Coordinates of C-alpha atoms and ligand atoms in Angstrom, one line a residue:
X381 CA -23.4 -4.3 9.3
X382 CA -24.2 -5.3 5.7
X383 CA -26.9 -3.2 4.0
X384 CA -28.7 -3.7 0.7
X385 CA -30.6 -0.7 -0.7
X386 CA -32.3 -2.7 -3.5
X387 CA -33.9 -6.1 -3.2
X388 CA -31.8 -8.5 -5.2
X389 CA -32.6 -11.9 -6.6
X390 CA -29.7 -13.4 -4.7
X391 CA -27.5 -12.0 -1.8
X392 CA -25.0 -9.4 -3.0
X393 CA -22.5 -10.3 -0.2
X394 CA -21.2 -13.5 1.4
X395 CA -20.2 -12.9 5.1
X396 CA -16.7 -13.6 6.3
X397 CA -16.6 -15.0 9.8
X398 CA -12.9 -15.6 10.5
X399 CA -9.8 -13.6 10.3
X400 CA -7.9 -14.3 7.0
X401 CA -4.5 -14.1 8.8
X402 CA -5.0 -16.0 12.1
X403 CA -8.4 -17.6 11.8
X404 CA -9.8 -16.0 15.0
X405 CA -13.5 -15.1 15.0
X406 CA -13.5 -12.0 17.2
X407 CA -14.0 -9.4 14.5
X408 CA -15.1 -5.8 15.4
X409 CA -16.4 -3.2 12.9
X410 CA -14.3 0.0 12.7
X411 CA -15.2 1.7 9.4
X412 CA -18.0 1.6 6.8
X413 CA -16.9 1.7 3.2
X414 CA -19.0 2.7 0.2
X415 CA -19.4 1.4 -3.3
X416 CA -19.4 4.0 -6.0
X417 CA -19.5 2.2 -9.3
X418 CA -21.8 4.4 -11.4
X419 CA -19.0 4.7 -14.0
X420 CA -19.8 1.1 -15.0
X421 CA -23.5 2.0 -15.7
X422 CA -23.1 3.4 -19.2
X423 CA -24.0 1.5 -22.4
X424 CA -21.0 -0.7 -23.0
X425 CA -19.9 -1.1 -19.4
X426 CA -20.7 -3.6 -16.6
X427 CA -24.3 -3.3 -15.4
X428 CA -24.1 -6.1 -12.8
X429 CA -21.0 -4.4 -11.3
X430 CA -22.8 -1.0 -11.3
X431 CA -25.6 -2.5 -9.2
X432 CA -23.2 -2.4 -6.2
X433 CA -23.3 1.4 -6.3
X434 CA -24.8 2.9 -3.2
X435 CA -24.1 -0.3 -1.1
X436 CA -22.0 -0.1 2.1
X437 CA -19.9 -2.6 3.9
X438 CA -18.0 -2.7 7.2
X439 CA -14.3 -3.2 7.6
X440 CA -13.7 -5.4 10.7
X441 CA -10.6 -5.7 12.8
X442 CA -9.4 -9.0 14.4
X443 CA -9.1 -8.7 18.2
X444 CA -6.4 -11.4 18.1
X445 CA -3.9 -10.2 15.5
X446 CA -5.0 -6.7 14.6
X447 CA -5.6 -7.5 10.9
X448 CA -8.4 -5.6 9.2
X449 CA -10.6 -7.1 6.4
X450 CA -14.1 -6.7 4.9
X451 CA -17.1 -8.1 6.9
X452 CA -18.2 -9.8 3.6
X453 CA -17.2 -10.2 0.0
X454 CA -19.3 -9.5 -3.1
X455 CA -21.0 -12.6 -4.5
X456 CA -20.8 -11.3 -8.1
X457 CA -18.5 -13.7 -10.0
X458 CA -15.0 -12.2 -10.7
X459 CA -15.9 -9.0 -8.9
X460 CA -12.3 -7.9 -8.5
X461 CA -11.3 -8.8 -12.1
X462 CA -14.3 -6.8 -13.3
X463 CA -13.5 -3.8 -11.1
X464 CA -9.9 -3.8 -12.2
X465 CA -10.7 -4.2 -15.9
X466 CA -8.8 -1.1 -16.8
X467 CA -8.3 -0.3 -20.5
X468 CA -5.4 2.1 -20.0
X469 CA -4.1 3.8 -23.2
X470 CA -0.4 3.5 -24.0
X471 CA 0.4 7.2 -23.3
X472 CA -0.9 6.8 -19.7
X473 CA 1.1 3.6 -19.2
X474 CA 4.3 5.3 -20.6
X475 CA 3.8 8.1 -18.1
X476 CA 3.5 5.5 -15.3
X477 CA 6.8 4.1 -16.4
X478 CA 8.6 7.4 -16.8
X479 CA 7.3 9.2 -13.7
X480 CA 9.8 7.7 -11.3
X481 CA 7.7 8.6 -8.2
X482 CA 8.5 5.1 -6.7
X483 CA 12.2 5.0 -7.6
X484 CA 13.3 5.7 -4.1
X485 CA 11.1 2.8 -2.8
X486 CA 12.3 0.5 -5.6
X487 CA 16.0 1.3 -5.1
X488 CA 15.6 0.8 -1.3
X489 CA 14.1 -2.6 -1.9
X490 CA 16.8 -3.7 -4.4
X491 CA 19.6 -2.6 -2.0
X492 CA 18.0 -4.5 1.0
X493 CA 17.5 -7.6 -1.1
X494 CA 21.1 -7.6 -2.3
X495 CA 22.2 -7.3 1.3
X496 CA 20.2 -10.4 2.1
X497 CA 20.8 -12.7 -0.8
X498 CA 24.3 -11.5 -2.0
X499 CA 25.5 -10.6 -5.4
X500 CA 25.8 -14.2 -6.9
X501 CA 22.1 -15.2 -6.6
X502 CA 20.3 -12.8 -8.9
X503 CA 17.0 -14.4 -10.0
X504 CA 14.2 -12.0 -9.1
X505 CA 10.4 -12.1 -9.7
X506 CA 8.3 -8.9 -9.5
X507 CA 4.7 -9.8 -8.8
X508 CA 2.3 -7.2 -10.2
X509 CA 5.0 -5.6 -12.5
X510 CA 2.6 -2.9 -13.8
X511 CA 4.4 -0.8 -16.5
X512 CA 7.8 -2.4 -15.7
X513 CA 9.6 0.4 -13.9
X514 CA 10.8 -1.9 -11.1
X515 CA 12.0 -4.5 -13.6
X516 CA 14.0 -1.8 -15.4
X517 CA 15.7 -0.6 -12.2
X518 CA 16.3 -4.3 -11.1
X519 CA 18.1 -5.0 -14.4
X520 CA 20.2 -1.8 -14.1
X521 CA 21.2 -3.1 -10.6
X522 CA 22.4 -6.4 -12.1
X523 CA 19.4 -8.6 -11.3
X524 CA 18.2 -11.4 -13.7
X525 CA 14.6 -10.1 -13.4
X526 CA 11.2 -11.4 -14.6
X527 CA 7.6 -10.1 -13.9
X528 CA 4.1 -11.3 -13.4
X529 CA 1.4 -8.9 -14.7
X530 CA -2.2 -9.9 -15.4
X531 CA -3.4 -6.7 -17.1
X532 CA -2.7 -7.5 -20.8
X533 CA -1.9 -3.8 -21.7
X534 CA 0.6 -3.1 -18.9
X535 CA 2.1 -6.6 -19.3
X536 CA 2.7 -6.0 -23.0
X537 CA 4.2 -2.6 -22.4
X538 CA 6.5 -3.8 -19.6
X539 CA 7.8 -6.6 -21.8
X540 CA 8.5 -4.4 -24.8
X541 CA 10.0 -1.5 -22.8
X542 CA 12.3 -3.7 -20.6
X543 CA 13.0 -6.6 -23.0
X544 CA 12.5 -8.9 -19.9
X545 CA 10.1 -11.8 -19.5
X546 CA 6.7 -10.7 -18.2
X547 CA 4.4 -13.7 -17.4
X548 CA 0.7 -12.9 -18.0
X549 CA -0.5 -15.6 -15.7
X550 CA -1.0 -16.0 -11.9
X551 CA 1.7 -17.0 -9.4
X552 CA 0.4 -20.6 -9.1
X553 CA 0.7 -21.1 -12.9
X554 CA 4.3 -19.8 -12.8
X555 CA 5.0 -22.1 -9.8
X556 CA 3.5 -25.0 -11.8
X557 CA 6.2 -24.5 -14.4
X558 CA 8.8 -25.3 -11.7
X559 CA 10.4 -21.9 -11.7
X560 CA 12.0 -20.5 -8.6
X561 CA 13.7 -17.2 -7.6
X562 CA 16.2 -15.8 -5.1
X563 CA 14.1 -12.8 -4.5
X564 CA 10.3 -12.3 -4.9
X565 CA 8.9 -8.7 -4.7
X566 CA 5.3 -7.6 -4.0
X567 CA 5.0 -3.8 -4.0
X568 CA 1.6 -2.2 -3.5
X569 CA -0.1 -5.4 -4.5
X570 CA -0.9 -7.6 -1.5
X571 CA -3.5 -5.1 -0.1
X572 CA -5.7 -5.9 -3.1
X573 CA -5.8 -9.7 -2.9
X574 CA -8.4 -11.5 -0.7
X575 CA -7.1 -14.3 1.5
X576 CA -3.5 -13.0 1.4
X577 CA -2.0 -16.1 3.1
X578 CA -2.9 -18.2 0.1
X579 CA -0.9 -15.9 -2.3
X580 CA 2.0 -15.7 0.1
X581 CA 2.1 -19.5 0.4
X582 CA 2.2 -19.8 -3.4
X583 CA 5.0 -17.3 -3.5
X584 CA 6.9 -19.3 -0.9
X585 CA 6.9 -22.2 -3.5
X586 CA 8.4 -19.7 -6.0
X587 CA 11.2 -18.6 -3.5
X588 CA 14.3 -20.8 -3.2
X589 CA 15.3 -22.0 0.2
X590 CA 17.1 -19.1 1.9
X591 CA 15.7 -16.7 -0.7
X592 CA 13.9 -13.6 0.4
X593 CA 10.4 -12.0 -0.2
X594 CA 10.0 -8.2 -0.1
X595 CA 6.4 -7.1 0.6
X596 CA 5.2 -3.4 0.7
X597 CA 1.7 -2.6 1.9
X598 CA -0.1 0.4 3.4
X599 CA -0.2 0.2 7.3
X600 CA -3.8 -0.2 8.2
X601 CA -3.9 1.5 11.6
X602 CA -1.7 4.4 10.4
X603 CA -4.0 5.0 7.3
X604 CA -7.0 5.2 9.7
X605 CA -5.3 7.9 11.7
X606 CA -4.1 9.8 8.6
X607 CA -7.6 9.8 7.1
X608 CA -9.3 10.9 10.3
X609 CA -6.8 13.8 10.7
X610 CA -7.4 14.8 7.1
X611 CA -11.2 14.6 7.6
X612 CA -11.0 16.7 10.7
X613 CA -8.9 19.4 9.0
X614 CA -10.7 19.6 5.7
X615 CA -14.0 18.6 4.2
X616 CA -12.4 15.3 3.1
X617 CA -14.5 12.2 3.8
X618 CA -12.7 9.2 5.5
X619 CA -12.0 6.7 2.7
X620 CA -10.1 3.5 3.4
X621 CA -11.4 1.0 1.0
X622 CA -14.2 2.3 -1.1
X623 CA -15.3 -0.3 -3.8
X624 CA -13.0 -2.8 -1.9
X625 CA -9.9 -1.5 -3.6
X626 CA -8.0 -2.5 -0.5
X627 CA -9.2 -5.7 1.2
X628 CA -6.2 -6.3 3.5
X629 CA -5.4 -3.8 6.2
X630 CA -2.2 -5.0 7.9
X631 CA -0.7 -3.9 11.2
X632 CA 3.0 -4.7 11.7
X633 CA 2.0 -7.7 13.8
X634 CA -0.5 -9.2 11.4
X635 CA 1.9 -8.7 8.4
X636 CA 4.6 -10.7 10.3
X637 CA 2.1 -13.4 11.2
X638 CA 0.8 -13.7 7.6
X639 CA 4.4 -14.2 6.4
X640 CA 5.3 -16.7 9.2
X641 CA 2.2 -18.7 8.3
X642 CA 3.3 -18.8 4.7
X643 CA 6.8 -20.2 5.4
X644 CA 8.9 -17.0 5.8
X645 CA 10.9 -15.6 8.8
X646 CA 10.0 -11.9 8.6
X647 CA 11.1 -8.5 9.8
X648 CA 8.9 -5.5 9.3
X649 CA 9.8 -1.8 9.2
X650 CA 8.4 1.5 7.8
X651 CA 8.5 1.6 4.0
X652 CA 10.2 4.2 2.0
X653 CA 7.9 6.9 0.6
X654 CA 6.8 7.9 -2.9
X655 CA 8.5 11.2 -3.8
X656 CA 7.5 13.9 -6.2
X657 CA 9.1 13.7 -9.6
X658 CA 12.2 15.9 -10.1
X659 CA 10.6 17.5 -13.2
X660 CA 9.1 20.1 -12.9
X661 CA 11.0 20.9 -9.7
X662 CA 8.7 23.2 -7.7
X663 CA 8.8 24.5 -4.1
X664 CA 5.6 22.6 -3.5
X665 CA 7.1 19.3 -4.7
X666 CA 10.3 19.9 -2.7
X667 CA 8.3 20.6 0.4
X668 CA 6.1 17.5 0.0
X669 CA 9.2 15.3 -0.6
X670 CA 11.0 16.9 2.4
X671 CA 8.0 16.2 4.7
X672 CA 7.7 12.6 3.5
X673 CA 11.5 11.9 4.0
X674 CA 11.3 13.4 7.5
X675 CA 8.3 11.3 8.4
X676 CA 10.1 8.2 7.0
X677 CA 13.3 9.0 9.0
X678 CA 11.3 9.3 12.2
X679 CA 9.3 6.1 11.5
X680 CA 12.6 4.3 11.1
X681 CA 13.7 5.1 14.7
X682 CA 13.3 2.2 17.2
X683 CA 9.6 1.5 17.8
X684 CA 8.6 3.9 15.0
X685 CA 7.0 1.2 12.9
X686 CA 4.3 0.9 15.6
X687 CA 3.4 4.7 15.4
X688 CA 1.1 6.5 12.9
X689 CA 4.3 7.8 11.2
X690 CA 4.7 4.5 9.5
X691 CA 2.1 5.1 6.8
X692 CA 3.4 2.0 4.8
X693 CA 5.0 -1.2 5.9
X694 CA 8.0 -2.9 4.2
X695 CA 8.6 -6.6 5.2
X696 CA 11.5 -8.8 4.3
X697 CA 10.9 -12.5 4.8
X698 CA 13.5 -15.3 4.5
X699 CA 12.2 -18.5 3.1
X700 CA 12.5 -21.2 5.7
Ligands
ZN1711 ZN1 -6.4 -12.3 13.1

């Protein structure tokens, strides 16, 4: 169901009628998301974007492959660029770099990539490099690493902090320059990009024959269960994709299918968790990390990736 609380001169949403992953048309609503963009209403902000505040939109699941996506997309030109127009200050970006919450995830990915491509082929591309933490760890581990980052502030910070090339252009523009890599990494990025098979197909062009792509995304069905459990236990409202921050909701099966359709031979498992920073080391932080590591260990058991314990998915796909 698409609702519009204010009469608009033109439609605010364009319906999507087919699954972005498999093309099937059997799409069933399973969650209603909200738009809360009042922060963009103030004087120097984005009034057209703020008009979406109060709107709702359904997420729909594909009966054929299990993929979840919005029932429609905003017609506002550059909606996603405008929503992500973050003007982070340098102190915040520096804290993002230094926090180290994702180091366990990053080191797990680097180890798995090395196992697959060997120690001689070391050209790596991090798509969505953010503040550059993964690039930093990749270089420490002996990779010849480069990044793509569209946000000008984080791109500049990552380039200065790591001394590595950070391309401030999209993947197609990097592909057009004829560059190619042994390993391409997408961590916590693909869930934000409409029509994910298009980006993966571009990344296949950037991956050498026999090279490997590593993709980490939230697991759509597990996040629904987690949110409903939290909502039942607390006053928490079920939030899966407010403002369309997440447009792709992959199941293990649909993630495999998306990679296959893009030219990769994939395997999918539970992803390593974020851990609390070691400083300050509190009992609460220790307890949280212990719980996450235990959940991860259980989700790595045979069949565990198909249970709600797999909160995030990690795929590795070899370029065919
Ligand atoms: Zn589908």
